Tab-separated table of C-alpha atoms in Angstrom:
chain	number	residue	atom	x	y	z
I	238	UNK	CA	0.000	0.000	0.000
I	239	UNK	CA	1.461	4.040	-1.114
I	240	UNK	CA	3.072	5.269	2.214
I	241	UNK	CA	0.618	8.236	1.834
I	242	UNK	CA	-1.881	8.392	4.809
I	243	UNK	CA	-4.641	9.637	3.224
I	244	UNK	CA	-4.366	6.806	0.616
I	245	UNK	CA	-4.275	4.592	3.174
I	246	UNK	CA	-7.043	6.189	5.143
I	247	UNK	CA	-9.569	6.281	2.279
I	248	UNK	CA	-9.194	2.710	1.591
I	249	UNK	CA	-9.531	1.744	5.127
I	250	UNK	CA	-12.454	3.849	5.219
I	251	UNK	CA	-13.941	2.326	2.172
I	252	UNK	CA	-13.059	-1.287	2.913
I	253	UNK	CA	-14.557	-0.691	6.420
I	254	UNK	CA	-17.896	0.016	4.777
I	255	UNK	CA	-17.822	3.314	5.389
I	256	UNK	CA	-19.413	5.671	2.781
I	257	UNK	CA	-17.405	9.044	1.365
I	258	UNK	CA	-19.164	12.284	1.417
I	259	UNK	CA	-18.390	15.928	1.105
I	260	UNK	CA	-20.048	16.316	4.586
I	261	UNK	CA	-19.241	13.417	6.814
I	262	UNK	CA	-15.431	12.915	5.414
I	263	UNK	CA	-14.711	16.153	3.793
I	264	UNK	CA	-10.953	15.722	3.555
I	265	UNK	CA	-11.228	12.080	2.030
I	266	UNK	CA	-14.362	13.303	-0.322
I	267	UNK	CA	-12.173	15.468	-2.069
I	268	UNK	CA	-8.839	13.726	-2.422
I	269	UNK	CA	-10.680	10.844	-4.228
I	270	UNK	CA	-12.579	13.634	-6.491
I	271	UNK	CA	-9.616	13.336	-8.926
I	272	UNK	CA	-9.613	10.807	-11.518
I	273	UNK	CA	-6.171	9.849	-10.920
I	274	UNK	CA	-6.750	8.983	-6.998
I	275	UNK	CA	-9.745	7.084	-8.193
I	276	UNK	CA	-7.976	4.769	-10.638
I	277	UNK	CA	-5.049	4.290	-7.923
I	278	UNK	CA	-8.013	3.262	-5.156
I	279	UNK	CA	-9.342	1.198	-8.105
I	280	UNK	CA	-6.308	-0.551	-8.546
I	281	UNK	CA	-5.692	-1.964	-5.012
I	282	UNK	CA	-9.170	-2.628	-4.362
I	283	UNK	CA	-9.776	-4.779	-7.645
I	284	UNK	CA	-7.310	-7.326	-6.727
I	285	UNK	CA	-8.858	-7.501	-3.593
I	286	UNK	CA	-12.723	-8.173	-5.324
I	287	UNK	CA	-13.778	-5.044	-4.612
I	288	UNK	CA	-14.532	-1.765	-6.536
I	289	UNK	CA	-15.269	1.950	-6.271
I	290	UNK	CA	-18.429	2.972	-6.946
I	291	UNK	CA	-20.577	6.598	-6.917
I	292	UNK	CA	-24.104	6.882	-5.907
I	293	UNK	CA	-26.526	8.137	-8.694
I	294	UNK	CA	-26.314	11.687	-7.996
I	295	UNK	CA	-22.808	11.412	-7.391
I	296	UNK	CA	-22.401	12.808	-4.496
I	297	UNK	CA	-21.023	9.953	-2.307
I	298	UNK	CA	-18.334	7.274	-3.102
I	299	UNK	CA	-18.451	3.580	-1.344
I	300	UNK	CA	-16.953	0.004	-1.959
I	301	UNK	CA	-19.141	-2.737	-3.670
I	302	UNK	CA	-17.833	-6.454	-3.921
I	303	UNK	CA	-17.763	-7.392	-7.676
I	304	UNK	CA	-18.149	-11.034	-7.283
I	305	UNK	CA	-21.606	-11.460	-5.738
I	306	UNK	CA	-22.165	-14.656	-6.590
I	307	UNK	CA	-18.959	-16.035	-4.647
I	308	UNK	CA	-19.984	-17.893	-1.441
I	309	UNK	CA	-18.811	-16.324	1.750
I	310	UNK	CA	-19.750	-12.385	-0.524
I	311	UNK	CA	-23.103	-13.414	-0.505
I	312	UNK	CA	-23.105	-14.292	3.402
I	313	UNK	CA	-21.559	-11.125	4.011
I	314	UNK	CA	-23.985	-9.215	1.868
I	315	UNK	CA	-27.424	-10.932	3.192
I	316	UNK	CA	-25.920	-9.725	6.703
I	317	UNK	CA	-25.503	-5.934	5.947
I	318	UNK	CA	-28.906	-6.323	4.053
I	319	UNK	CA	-30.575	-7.706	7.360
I	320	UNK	CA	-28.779	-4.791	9.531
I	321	UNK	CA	-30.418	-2.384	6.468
I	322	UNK	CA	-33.731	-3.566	6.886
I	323	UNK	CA	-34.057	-3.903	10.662
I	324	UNK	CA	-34.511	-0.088	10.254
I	325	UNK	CA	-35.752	-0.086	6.688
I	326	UNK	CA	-39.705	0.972	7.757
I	327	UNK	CA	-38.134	3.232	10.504
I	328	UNK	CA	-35.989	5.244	7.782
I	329	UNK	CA	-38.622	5.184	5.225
I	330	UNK	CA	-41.251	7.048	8.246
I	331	UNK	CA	-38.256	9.501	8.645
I	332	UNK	CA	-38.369	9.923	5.009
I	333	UNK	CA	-41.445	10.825	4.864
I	334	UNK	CA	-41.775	12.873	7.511
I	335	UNK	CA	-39.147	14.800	6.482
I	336	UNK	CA	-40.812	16.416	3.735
I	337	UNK	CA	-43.585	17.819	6.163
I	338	UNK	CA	-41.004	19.260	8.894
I	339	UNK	CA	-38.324	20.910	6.818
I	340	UNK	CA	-38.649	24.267	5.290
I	341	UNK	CA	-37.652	22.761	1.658
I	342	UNK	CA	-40.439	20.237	1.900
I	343	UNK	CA	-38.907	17.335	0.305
I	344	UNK	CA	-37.729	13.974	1.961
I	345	UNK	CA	-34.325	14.580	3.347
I	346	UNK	CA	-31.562	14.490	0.927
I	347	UNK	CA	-27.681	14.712	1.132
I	348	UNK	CA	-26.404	18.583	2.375
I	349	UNK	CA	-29.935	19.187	3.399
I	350	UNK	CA	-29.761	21.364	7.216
I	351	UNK	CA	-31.690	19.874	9.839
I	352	UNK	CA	-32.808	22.242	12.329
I	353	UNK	CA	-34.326	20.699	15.811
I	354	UNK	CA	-36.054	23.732	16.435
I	355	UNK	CA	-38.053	23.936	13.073
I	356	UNK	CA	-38.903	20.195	13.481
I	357	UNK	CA	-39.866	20.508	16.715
I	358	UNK	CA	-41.860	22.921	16.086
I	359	UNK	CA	-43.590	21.249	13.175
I	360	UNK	CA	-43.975	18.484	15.042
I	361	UNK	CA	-45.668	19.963	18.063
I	362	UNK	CA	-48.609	21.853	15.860
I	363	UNK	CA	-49.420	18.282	14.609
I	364	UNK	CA	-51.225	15.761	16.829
I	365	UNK	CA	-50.274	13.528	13.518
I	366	UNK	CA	-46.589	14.038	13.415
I	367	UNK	CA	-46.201	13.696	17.190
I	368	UNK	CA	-47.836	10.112	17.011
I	369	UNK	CA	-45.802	9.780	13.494
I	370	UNK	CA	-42.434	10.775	16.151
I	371	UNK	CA	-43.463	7.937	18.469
I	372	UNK	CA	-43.883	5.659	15.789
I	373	UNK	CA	-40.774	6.049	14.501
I	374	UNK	CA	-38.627	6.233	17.780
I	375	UNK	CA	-40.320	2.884	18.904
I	376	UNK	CA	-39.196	1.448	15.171
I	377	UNK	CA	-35.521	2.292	16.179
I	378	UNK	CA	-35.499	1.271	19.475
I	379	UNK	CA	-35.747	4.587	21.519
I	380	UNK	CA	-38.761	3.872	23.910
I	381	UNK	CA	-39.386	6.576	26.729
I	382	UNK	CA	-41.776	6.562	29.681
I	383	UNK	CA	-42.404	10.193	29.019
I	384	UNK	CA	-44.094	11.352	25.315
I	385	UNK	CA	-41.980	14.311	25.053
I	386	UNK	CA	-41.796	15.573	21.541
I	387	UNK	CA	-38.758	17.234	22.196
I	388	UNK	CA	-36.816	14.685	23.826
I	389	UNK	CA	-37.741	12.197	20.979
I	390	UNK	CA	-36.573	14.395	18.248
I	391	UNK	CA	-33.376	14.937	20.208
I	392	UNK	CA	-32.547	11.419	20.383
I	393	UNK	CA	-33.623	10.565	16.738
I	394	UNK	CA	-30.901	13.035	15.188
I	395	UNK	CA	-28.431	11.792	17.544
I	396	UNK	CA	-29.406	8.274	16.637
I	397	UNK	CA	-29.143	9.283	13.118
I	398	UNK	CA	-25.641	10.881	13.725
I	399	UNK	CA	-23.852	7.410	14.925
I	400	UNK	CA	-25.589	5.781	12.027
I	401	UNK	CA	-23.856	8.422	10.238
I	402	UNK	CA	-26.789	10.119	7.962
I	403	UNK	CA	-26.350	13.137	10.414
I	404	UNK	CA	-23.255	15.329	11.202
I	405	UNK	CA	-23.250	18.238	13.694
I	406	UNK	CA	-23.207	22.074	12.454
I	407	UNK	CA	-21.632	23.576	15.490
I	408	UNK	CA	-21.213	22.090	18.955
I	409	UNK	CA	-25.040	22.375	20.326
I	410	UNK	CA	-26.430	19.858	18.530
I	411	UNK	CA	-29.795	21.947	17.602
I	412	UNK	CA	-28.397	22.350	13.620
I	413	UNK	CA	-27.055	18.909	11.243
I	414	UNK	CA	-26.373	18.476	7.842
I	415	UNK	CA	-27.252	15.123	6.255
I	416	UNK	CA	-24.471	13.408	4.650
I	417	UNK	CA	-24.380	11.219	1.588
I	418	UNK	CA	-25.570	8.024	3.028
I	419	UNK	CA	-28.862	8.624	2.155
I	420	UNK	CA	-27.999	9.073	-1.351
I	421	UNK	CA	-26.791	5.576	-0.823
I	422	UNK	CA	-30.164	4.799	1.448
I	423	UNK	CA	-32.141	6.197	-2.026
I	424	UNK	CA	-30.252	3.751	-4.502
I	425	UNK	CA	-31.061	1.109	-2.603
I	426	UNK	CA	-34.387	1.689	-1.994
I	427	UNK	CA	-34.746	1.997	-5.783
I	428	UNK	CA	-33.198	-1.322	-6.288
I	429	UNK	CA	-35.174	-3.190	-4.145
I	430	UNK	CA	-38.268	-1.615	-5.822
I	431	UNK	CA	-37.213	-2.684	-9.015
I	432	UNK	CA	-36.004	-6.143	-8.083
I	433	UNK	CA	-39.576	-6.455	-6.363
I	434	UNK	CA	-40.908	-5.352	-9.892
I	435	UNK	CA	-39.443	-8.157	-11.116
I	436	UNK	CA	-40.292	-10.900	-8.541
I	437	UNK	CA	-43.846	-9.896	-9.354
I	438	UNK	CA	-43.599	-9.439	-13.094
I	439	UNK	CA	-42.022	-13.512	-13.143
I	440	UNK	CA	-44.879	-14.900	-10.930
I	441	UNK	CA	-47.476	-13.087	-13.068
I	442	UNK	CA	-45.896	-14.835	-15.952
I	443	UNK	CA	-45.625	-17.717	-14.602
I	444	UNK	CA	-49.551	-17.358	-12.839
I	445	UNK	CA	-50.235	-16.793	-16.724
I	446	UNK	CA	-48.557	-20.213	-17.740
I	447	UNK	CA	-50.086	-21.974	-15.063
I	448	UNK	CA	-53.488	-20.761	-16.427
I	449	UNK	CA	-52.697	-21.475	-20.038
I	450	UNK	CA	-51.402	-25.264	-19.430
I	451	UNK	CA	-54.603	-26.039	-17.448
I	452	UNK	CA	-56.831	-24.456	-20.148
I	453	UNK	CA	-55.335	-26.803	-22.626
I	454	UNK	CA	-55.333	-29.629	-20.028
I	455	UNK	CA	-59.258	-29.336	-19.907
I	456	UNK	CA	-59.735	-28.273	-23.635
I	457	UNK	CA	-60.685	-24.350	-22.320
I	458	UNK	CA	-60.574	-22.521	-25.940
C-alpha cells in the first residue's frame, strides 16, 4: 500500500464500509474527487474483489464487492442487508416525515440542514406528526416513559448521527447536515423496488402459464 496516509485512510475507510461524502469525510471526499486517486483506489481494491463505486447523484463514493455470486460475498452481503432492513420501515417514516417538517419540503436528501427547532416545532402543531415521532422512535429502538416531543426528536438526530446520515453544524447539537448516506439509502431503496418489480412481473408470468397449461389440459378454448 502508497506510504501516503490519506491513501491509506480512504481505503480503510472504504473497505470498512464506510461511505465518502463531502459532509461526513470532507478531507477524504475530495482527495478521491480526482480521476487519478480514483484509478489508484481502483487498482488496489480490484485485486482484492472489490470496486469503487458513486451513488446516482454522485455525491457519495463507497466500496461494492464485484463477485456477488462467490460464497462467503453473498453471506456477508445478506448480513448488511438484514442490519439495512431492521430499520428499513423506521428510515422510510423519517423519510417521509421529512418532507412535512423541513422548510424545503422534500424527503431529506444529502447537504440538506436539519434544524431541531423547526422540526420541533412542526412536530408539536401536529397531533399527527407527534404520534408519526413515536412511531418512529419505537421502530428504532428509543422507547421513553415520558411522550416528550422534544426529547424524541433529540434522540432521533443523535441516533441518526452514529448511524452516520447526520453530522453536527456547530457544537449544540440543535443544527445537522445530512451526509451522503442517504444518497446511498435512495439507490437502494430503488433497487429493491425494481427487483420487487421483477419478482412480481415472473410470478405473473408464470400465474399466466399456469393458467394457459390447465386451459389446454381441460380443452378451455
Amino acid at each position: 500500500m502508497s506510504s501516503d496516509p490519506l491513501f491509506r485512510a480512504t481505503l480503510e475507510h472504504l473497505l470498512q464500509g464506510g461511505v465518502v461524502c463531502s459532509v461526513a469525510t470532507p478531507e477524504i471526499y475530495h482527495y478521491l474527487s480526482s480521476s487519478g486517486t480514483q484509478e489508484r483506489v481502483r487498482g488496489y481494491l480490484n485485486p482484492l474483489g472489490r470496486g469503487l463505486a458513486q451513488t446516482r447523484d454522485m455525491v457519495s463514493f463507497y466500496a461494492v464487492y464485484l463477485d456477488t455470486e462467490d460464497a462467503s460475498t453473498r453471506h456477508i452481503l445478506r448480513h448488511q442487508f438484514a442490519d439495512l432492513t431492521n430499520s428499513w420501515e423506521a428510515m422510510i417514516r423519517w423519510l417521509r416525515m421529512s418532507r412535512s417538517t423541513s422548510e424545503q419540503h422534500h424527503p431529506i436528501m444529502a447537504m440538506d440542514v436539519v434544524s431541531e427547532s423547526e422540526w420541533l416545532k412542526a412536530i408539536e402543531s401536529s397531533s399527527a406528526l407527534q404520534e408519526e415521532l413515536e412511531v418512529i422512535a419505537t421502530k428504532f429502538g428509543l422507547r421513553g416513559k415520558v411522550r416528550d416531543p422534544r426529547q424524541r426528536l433529540r434522540h432521533l438526530l443523535e441516533k441518526l448521527h452514529k448511524m452516520g446520515y447526520l453530522e453536527p453544524l456547530g457544537t449544540s447539537g440543535a443544527m445537522y447536515r445530512a451526509t451522503g448516506k442517504w444518497s446511498l439509502l435512495r439507490d437502494l431503496m430503488e433497487w429493491v423496488r425494481q427487483q420487487e418489480g421483477l419478482a412480481e412481473a415472473e410470478r405473473e408470468d408464470e400465474e399466466a402459464m399456469s393458467q394457459e397449461q390447465e386451459d389446454m389440459f381441460h380443452g378451455t378454448p
